[in-house]
PDB file of C-alpha atoms in Angstrom:
ATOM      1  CA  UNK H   1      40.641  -8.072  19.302  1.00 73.00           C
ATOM      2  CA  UNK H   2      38.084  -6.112  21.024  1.00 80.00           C
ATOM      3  CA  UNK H   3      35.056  -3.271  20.207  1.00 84.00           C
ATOM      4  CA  UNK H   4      35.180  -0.032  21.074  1.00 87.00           C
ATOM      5  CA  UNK H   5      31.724   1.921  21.829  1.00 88.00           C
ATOM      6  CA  UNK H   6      31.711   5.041  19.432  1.00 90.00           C
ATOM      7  CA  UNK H   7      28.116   6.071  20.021  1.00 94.00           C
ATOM      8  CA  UNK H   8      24.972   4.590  20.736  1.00 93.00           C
ATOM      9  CA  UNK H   9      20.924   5.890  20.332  1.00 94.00           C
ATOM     10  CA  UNK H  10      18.489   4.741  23.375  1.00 95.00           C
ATOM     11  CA  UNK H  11      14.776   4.351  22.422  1.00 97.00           C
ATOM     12  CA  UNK H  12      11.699   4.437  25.070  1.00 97.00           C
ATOM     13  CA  UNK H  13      10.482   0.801  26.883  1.00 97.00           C
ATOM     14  CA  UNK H  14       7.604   0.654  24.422  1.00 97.00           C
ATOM     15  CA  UNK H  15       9.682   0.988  21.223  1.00 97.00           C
ATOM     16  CA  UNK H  16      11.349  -2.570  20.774  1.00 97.00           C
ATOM     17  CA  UNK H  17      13.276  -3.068  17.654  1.00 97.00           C
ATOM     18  CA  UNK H  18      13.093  -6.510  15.859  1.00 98.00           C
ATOM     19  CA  UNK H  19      15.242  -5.810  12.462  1.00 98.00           C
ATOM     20  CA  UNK H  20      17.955  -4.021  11.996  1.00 98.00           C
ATOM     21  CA  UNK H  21      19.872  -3.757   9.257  1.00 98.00           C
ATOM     22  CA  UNK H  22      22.823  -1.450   7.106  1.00 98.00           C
ATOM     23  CA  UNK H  23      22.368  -0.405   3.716  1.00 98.00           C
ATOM     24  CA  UNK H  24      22.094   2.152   1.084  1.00 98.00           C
ATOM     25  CA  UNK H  25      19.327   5.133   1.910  1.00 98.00           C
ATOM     26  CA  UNK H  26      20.249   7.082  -1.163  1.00 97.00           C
ATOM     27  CA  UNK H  27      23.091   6.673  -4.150  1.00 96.00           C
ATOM     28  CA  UNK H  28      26.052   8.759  -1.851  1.00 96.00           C
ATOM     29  CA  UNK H  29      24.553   7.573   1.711  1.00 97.00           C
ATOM     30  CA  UNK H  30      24.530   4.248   3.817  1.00 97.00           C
ATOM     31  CA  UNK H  31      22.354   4.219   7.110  1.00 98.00           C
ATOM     32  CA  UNK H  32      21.149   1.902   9.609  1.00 98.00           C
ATOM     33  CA  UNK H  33      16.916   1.011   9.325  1.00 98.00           C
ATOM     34  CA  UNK H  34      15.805   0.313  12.598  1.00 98.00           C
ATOM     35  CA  UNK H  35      12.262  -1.619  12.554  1.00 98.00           C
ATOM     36  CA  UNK H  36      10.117  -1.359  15.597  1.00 98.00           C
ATOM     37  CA  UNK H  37       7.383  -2.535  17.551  1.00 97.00           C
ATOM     38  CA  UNK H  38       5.579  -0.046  19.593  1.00 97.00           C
ATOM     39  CA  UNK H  39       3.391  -0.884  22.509  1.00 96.00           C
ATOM     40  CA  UNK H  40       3.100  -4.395  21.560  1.00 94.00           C
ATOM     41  CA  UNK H  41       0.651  -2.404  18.748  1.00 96.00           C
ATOM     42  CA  UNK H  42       2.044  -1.318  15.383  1.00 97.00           C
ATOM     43  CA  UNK H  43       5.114  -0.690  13.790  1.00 98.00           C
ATOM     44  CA  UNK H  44       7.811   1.970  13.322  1.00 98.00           C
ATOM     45  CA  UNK H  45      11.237   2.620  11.591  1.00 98.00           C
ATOM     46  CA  UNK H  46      14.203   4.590  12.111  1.00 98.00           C
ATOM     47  CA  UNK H  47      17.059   6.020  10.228  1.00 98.00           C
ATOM     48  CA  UNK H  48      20.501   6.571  11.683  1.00 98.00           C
ATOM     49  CA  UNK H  49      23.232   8.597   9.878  1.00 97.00           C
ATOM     50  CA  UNK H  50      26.754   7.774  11.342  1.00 94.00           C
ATOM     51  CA  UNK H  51      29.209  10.934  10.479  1.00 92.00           C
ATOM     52  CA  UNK H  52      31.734  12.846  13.569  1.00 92.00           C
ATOM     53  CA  UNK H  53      31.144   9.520  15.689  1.00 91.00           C
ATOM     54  CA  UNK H  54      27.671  10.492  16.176  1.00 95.00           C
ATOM     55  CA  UNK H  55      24.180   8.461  15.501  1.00 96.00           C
ATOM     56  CA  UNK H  56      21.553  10.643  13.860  1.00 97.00           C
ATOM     57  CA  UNK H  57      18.109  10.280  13.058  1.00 97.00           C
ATOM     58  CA  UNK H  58      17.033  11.723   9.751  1.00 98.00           C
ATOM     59  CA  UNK H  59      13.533  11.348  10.748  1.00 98.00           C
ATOM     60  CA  UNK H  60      12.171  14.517  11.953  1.00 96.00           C
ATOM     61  CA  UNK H  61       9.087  16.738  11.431  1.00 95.00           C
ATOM     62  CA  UNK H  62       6.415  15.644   8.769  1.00 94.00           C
ATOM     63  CA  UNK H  63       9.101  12.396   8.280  1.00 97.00           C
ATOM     64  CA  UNK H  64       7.664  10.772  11.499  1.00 96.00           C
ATOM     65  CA  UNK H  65       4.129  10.579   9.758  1.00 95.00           C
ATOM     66  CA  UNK H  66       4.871   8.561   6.968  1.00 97.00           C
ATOM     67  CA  UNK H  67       7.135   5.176   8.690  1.00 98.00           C
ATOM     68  CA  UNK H  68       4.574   3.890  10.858  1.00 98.00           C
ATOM     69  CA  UNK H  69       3.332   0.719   9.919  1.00 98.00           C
ATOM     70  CA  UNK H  70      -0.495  -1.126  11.067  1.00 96.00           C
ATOM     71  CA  UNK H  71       1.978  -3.997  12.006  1.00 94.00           C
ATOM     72  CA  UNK H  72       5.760  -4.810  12.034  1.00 94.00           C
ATOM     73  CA  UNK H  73       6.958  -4.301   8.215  1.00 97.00           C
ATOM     74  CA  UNK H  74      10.392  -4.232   7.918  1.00 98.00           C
ATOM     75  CA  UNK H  75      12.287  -1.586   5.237  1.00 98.00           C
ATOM     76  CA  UNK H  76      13.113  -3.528   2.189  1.00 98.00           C
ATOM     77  CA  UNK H  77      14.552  -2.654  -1.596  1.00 98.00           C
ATOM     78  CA  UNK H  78      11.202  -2.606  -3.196  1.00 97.00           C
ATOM     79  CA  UNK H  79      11.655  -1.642  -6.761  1.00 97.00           C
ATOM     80  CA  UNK H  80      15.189  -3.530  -6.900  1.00 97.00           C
ATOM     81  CA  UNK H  81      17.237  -0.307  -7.318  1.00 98.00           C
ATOM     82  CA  UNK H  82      19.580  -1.183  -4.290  1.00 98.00           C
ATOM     83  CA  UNK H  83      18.340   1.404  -2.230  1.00 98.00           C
ATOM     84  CA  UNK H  84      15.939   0.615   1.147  1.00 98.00           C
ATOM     85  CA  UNK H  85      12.597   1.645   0.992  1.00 98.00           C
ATOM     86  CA  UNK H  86      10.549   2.471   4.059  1.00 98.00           C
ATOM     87  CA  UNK H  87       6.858   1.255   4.189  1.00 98.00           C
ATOM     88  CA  UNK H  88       4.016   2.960   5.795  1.00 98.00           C
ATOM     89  CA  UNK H  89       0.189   1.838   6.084  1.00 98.00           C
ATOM     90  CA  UNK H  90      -2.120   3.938   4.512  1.00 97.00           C
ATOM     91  CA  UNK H  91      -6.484   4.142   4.803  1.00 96.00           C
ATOM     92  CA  UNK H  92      -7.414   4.479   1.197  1.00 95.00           C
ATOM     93  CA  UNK H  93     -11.486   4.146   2.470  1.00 94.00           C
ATOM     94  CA  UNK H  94     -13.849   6.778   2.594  1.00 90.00           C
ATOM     95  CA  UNK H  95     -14.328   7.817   6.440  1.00 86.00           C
ATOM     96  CA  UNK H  96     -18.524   7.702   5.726  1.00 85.00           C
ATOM     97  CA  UNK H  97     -18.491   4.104   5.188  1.00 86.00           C
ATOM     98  CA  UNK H  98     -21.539   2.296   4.672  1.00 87.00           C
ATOM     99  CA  UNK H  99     -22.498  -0.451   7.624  1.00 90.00           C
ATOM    100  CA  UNK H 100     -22.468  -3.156   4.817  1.00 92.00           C
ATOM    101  CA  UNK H 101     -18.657  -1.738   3.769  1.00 93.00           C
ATOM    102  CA  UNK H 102     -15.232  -2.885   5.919  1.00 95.00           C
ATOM    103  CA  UNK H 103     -12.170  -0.302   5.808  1.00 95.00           C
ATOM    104  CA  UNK H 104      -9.217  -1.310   3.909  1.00 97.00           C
ATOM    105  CA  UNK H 105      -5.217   0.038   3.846  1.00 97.00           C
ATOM    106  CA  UNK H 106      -2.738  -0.172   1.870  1.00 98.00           C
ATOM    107  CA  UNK H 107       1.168  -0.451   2.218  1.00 98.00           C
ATOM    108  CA  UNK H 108       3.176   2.971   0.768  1.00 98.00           C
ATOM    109  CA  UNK H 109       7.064   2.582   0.330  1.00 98.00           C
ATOM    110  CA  UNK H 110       8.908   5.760   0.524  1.00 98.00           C
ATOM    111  CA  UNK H 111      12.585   6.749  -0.735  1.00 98.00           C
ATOM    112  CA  UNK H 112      14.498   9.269   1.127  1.00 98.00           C
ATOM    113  CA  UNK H 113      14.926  12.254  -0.606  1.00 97.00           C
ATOM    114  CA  UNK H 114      18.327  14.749   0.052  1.00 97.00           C
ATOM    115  CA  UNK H 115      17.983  13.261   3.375  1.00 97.00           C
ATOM    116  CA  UNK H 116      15.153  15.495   4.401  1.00 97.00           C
ATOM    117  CA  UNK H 117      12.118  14.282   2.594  1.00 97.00           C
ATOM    118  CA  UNK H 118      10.154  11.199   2.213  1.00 98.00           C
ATOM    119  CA  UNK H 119       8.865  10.168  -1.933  1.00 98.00           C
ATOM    120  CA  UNK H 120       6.538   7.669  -2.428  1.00 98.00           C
ATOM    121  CA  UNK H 121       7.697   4.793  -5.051  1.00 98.00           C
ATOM    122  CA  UNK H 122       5.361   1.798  -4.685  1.00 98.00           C
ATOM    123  CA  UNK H 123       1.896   1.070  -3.287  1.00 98.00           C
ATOM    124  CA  UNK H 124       0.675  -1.782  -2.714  1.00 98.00           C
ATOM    125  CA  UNK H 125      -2.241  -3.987  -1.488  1.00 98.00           C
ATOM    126  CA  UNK H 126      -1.914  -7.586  -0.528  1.00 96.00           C
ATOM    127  CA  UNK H 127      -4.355  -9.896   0.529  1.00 94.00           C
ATOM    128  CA  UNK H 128      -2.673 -13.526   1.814  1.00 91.00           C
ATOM    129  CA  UNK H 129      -5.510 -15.025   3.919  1.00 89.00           C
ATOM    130  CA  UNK H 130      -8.594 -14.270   1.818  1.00 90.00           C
ATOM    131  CA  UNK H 131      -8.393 -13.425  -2.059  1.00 92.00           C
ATOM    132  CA  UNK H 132      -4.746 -13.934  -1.987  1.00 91.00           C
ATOM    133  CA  UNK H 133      -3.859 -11.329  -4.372  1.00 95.00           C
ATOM    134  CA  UNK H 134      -1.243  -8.354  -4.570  1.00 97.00           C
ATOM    135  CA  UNK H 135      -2.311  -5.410  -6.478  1.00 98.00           C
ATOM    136  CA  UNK H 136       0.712  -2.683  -7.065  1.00 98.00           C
ATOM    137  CA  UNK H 137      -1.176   0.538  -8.123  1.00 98.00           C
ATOM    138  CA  UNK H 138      -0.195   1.729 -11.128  1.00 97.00           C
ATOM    139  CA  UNK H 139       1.139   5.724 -10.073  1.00 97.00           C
ATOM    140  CA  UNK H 140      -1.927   7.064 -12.126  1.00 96.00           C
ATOM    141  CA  UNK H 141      -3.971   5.568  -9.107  1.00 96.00           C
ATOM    142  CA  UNK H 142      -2.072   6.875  -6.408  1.00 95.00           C
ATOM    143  CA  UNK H 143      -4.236   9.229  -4.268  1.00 90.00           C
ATOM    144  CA  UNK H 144      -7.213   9.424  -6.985  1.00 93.00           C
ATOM    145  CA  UNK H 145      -8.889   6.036  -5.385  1.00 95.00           C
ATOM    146  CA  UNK H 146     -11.089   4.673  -2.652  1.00 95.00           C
ATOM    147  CA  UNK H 147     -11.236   0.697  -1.737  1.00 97.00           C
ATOM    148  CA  UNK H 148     -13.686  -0.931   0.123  1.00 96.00           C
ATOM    149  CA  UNK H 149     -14.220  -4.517   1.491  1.00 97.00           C
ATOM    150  CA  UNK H 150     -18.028  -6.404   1.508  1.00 96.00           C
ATOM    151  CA  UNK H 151     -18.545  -6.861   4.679  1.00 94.00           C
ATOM    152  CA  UNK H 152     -20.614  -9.860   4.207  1.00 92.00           C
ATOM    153  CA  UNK H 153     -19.255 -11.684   1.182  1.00 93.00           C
ATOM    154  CA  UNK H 154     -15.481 -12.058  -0.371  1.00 94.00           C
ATOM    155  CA  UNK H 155     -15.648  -8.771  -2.642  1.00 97.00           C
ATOM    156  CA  UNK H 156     -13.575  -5.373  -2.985  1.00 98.00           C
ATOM    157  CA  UNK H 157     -14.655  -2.729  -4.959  1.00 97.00           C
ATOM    158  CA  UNK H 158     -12.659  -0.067  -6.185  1.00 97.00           C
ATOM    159  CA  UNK H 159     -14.030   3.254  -6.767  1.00 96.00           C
ATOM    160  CA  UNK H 160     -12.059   6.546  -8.926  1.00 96.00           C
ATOM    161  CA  UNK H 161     -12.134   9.498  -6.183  1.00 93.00           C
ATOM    162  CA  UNK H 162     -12.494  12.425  -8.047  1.00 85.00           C
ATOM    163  CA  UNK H 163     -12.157  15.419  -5.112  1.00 71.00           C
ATOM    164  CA  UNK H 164      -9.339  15.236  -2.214  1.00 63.00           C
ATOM    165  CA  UNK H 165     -12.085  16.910  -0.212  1.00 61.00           C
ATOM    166  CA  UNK H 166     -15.004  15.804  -0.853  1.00 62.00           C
ATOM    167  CA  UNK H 167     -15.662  12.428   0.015  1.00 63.00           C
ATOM    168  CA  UNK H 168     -19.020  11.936  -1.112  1.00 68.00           C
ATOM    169  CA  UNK H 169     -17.572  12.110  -4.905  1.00 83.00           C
ATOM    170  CA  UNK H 170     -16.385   8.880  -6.013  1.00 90.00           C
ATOM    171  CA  UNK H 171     -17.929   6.586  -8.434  1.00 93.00           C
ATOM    172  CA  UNK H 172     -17.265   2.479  -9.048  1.00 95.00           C
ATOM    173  CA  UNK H 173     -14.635   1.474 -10.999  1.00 97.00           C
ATOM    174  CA  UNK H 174     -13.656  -2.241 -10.913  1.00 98.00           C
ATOM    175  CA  UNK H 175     -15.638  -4.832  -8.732  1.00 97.00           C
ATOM    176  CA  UNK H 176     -13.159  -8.406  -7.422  1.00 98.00           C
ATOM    177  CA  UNK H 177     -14.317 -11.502  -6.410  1.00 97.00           C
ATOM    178  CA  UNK H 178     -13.086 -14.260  -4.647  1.00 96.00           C
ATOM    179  CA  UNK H 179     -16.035 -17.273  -4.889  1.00 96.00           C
ATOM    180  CA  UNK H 180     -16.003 -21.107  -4.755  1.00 96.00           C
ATOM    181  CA  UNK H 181     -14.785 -22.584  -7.700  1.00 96.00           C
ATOM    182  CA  UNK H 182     -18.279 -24.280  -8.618  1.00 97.00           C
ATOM    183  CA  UNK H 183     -19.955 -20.674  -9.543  1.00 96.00           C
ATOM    184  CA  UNK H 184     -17.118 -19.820 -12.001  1.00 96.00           C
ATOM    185  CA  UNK H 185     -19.756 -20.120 -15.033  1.00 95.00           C
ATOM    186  CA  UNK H 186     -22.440 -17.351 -13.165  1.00 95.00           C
ATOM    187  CA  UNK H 187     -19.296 -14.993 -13.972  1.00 95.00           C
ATOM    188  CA  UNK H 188     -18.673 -14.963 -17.617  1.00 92.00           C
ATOM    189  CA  UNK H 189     -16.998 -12.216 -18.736  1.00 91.00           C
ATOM    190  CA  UNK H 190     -14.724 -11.531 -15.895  1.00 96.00           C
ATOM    191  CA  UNK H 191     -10.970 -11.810 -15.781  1.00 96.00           C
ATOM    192  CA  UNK H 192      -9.365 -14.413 -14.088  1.00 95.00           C
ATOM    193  CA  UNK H 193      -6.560 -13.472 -11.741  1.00 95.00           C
ATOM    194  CA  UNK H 194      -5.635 -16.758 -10.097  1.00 93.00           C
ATOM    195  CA  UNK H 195      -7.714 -20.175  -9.224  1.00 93.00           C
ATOM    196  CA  UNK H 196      -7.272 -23.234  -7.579  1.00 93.00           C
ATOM    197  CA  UNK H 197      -9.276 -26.373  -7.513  1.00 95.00           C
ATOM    198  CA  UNK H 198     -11.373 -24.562  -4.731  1.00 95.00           C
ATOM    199  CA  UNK H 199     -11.932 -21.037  -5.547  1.00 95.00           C
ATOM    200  CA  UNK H 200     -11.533 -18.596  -8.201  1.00 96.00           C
ATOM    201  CA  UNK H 201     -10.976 -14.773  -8.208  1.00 96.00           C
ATOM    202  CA  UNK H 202     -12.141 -12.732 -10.911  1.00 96.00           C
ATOM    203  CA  UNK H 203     -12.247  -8.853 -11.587  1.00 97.00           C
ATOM    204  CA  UNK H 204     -14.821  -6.965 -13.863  1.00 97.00           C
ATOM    205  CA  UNK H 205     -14.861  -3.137 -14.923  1.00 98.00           C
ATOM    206  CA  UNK H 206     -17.489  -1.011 -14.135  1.00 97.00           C
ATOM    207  CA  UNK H 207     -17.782   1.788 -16.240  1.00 97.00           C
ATOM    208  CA  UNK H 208     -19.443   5.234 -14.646  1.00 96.00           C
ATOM    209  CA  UNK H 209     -18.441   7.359 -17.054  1.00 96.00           C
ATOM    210  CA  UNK H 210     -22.274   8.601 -17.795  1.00 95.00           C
ATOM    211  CA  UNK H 211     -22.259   9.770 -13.694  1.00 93.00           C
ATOM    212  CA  UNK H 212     -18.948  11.764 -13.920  1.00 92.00           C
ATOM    213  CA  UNK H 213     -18.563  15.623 -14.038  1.00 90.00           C
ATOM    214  CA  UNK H 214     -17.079  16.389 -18.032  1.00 93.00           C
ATOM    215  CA  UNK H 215     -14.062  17.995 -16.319  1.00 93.00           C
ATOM    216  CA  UNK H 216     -12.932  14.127 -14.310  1.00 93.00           C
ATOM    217  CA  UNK H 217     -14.216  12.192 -17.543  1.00 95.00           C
ATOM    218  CA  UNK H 218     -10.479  12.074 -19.422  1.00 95.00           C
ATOM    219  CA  UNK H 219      -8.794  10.889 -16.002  1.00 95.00           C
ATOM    220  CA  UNK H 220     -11.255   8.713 -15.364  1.00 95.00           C
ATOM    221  CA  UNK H 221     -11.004   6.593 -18.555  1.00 96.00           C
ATOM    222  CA  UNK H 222      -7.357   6.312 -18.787  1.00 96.00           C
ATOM    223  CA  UNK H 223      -7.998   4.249 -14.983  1.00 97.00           C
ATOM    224  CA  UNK H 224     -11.289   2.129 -17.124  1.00 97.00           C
ATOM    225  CA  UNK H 225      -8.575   1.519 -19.748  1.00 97.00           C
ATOM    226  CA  UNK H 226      -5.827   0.317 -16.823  1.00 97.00           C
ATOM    227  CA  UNK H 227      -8.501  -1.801 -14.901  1.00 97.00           C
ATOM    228  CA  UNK H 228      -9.696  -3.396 -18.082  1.00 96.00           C
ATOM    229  CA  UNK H 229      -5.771  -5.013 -18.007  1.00 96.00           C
ATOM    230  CA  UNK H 230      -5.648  -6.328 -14.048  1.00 97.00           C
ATOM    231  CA  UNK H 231      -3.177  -9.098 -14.636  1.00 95.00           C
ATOM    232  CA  UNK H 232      -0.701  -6.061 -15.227  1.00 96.00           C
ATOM    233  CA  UNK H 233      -1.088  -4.748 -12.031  1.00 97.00           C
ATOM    234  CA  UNK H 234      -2.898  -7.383 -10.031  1.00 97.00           C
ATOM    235  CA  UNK H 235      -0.918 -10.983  -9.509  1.00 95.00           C
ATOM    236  CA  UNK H 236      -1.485 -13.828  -7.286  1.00 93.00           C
ATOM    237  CA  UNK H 237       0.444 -13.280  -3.879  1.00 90.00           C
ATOM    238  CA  UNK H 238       3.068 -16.007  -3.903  1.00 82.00           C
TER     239      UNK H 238
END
């Protein structure tokens, strides 16, 4: 037996792909996901089309913003529908951070649409050297939040954003802490999301309802209502 070469795609030096794999990009399509590294710096994926013995990217325009990654993460089936997912690291901190405040991202996974458009399905926030935590925001969260990291103690704070544009309008909304195991009792009242004979972390609500324009206050509380239930959304990262 032998292979014959229909086609092939050639990428620049700096792109070097480390997964590759074939599967479904949509319920009539198949394609191959081509995972990246880039410069030795962050991450990348590609979608090939094979149709008239031709590779094709599907990738183009306003696509190529939305599959880079902070570091390599390869394309997987993330909500278990059969269909790859491509990731893509997004900021979700204000850009005026405070000196005391560290920036934080957060990992979008986006179905192909008619194979011309990019939906987001999932997004997601894990933590696997500190808190160790995963928090999969609930869809009423999704671009209607801010995150920040203490940069002096183990602490995130999540704030509702109320304004796309204006940055200076957010307002606290849950508070997590990951402390040593002895100062459980100072933090009565918070939920537990995961402890070990070590450390605990805990979550708390902060309500800021009193601070919020009347016209944000109904969005806002339906987000109180979801943070005052984290073990729905937030799990220990196994």
């Amino acid at each position: 037996g032998f292979f014959e070469k229909i086609d092939e795609i050639t990428y620049p030096t700096e792109m070097e792909p480390y997964h590759v794999q074939v599967g479904k990009v949509d319920k009539q399509h198949i394609a191959i996901f081509v995972d990246m590294y880039v410069n030795n710096s962050y991450g990348k994926t590609d979608v090939l089309l094979y149709g008239n013995k031709k590779l094709k990217t599907i990738i183009v325009g306003k696509m190529s913003e939305l599959v880079t990654q902070n570091y390599p993460i390869p394309c997987i089936d993330i909500d278990g529908d059969g269909i790859l997912e491509i990731p893509h690291t997004e900021n979700v901190s204000p850009s005026n951070l405070k000196k005391s405040h560290l920036s934080m991202d957060v990992n979008n996974y986006y179905k192909v649409v008619n194979l011309s458009s990019l939906k987001l399905v999932r997004q997601i926030y894990e933590d696997p050297y500190e808190m160790n935590i995963k928090i999969d925001f609930p869809r009423e969260f999704w671009n209607r939040y801010y995150m920040v990291k203490d940069a002096y103690s183990s602490k995130i704070t999540l704030y509702y954003r109320t304004d796309d544009t204006n940055e200076s309008s957010y307002y606290p909304l849950m508070e997590l802490y990951h402390i040593d195991i002895a100062h459980k009792e100072k933090y009565s009242g918070f939920s537990i999301i995961d402890e070990n004979d070590y450390y605990v972390t805990l979550s708390r609500p902060i309500d800021s309802t009193t601070q919020i324009a009347k016209e944000y206050v109904s969005e806002y509380k339906k987000l109180l209502q979801l943070v005052q239930s984290p073990e729905k959304f937030i799990k220990r990262l196994e």
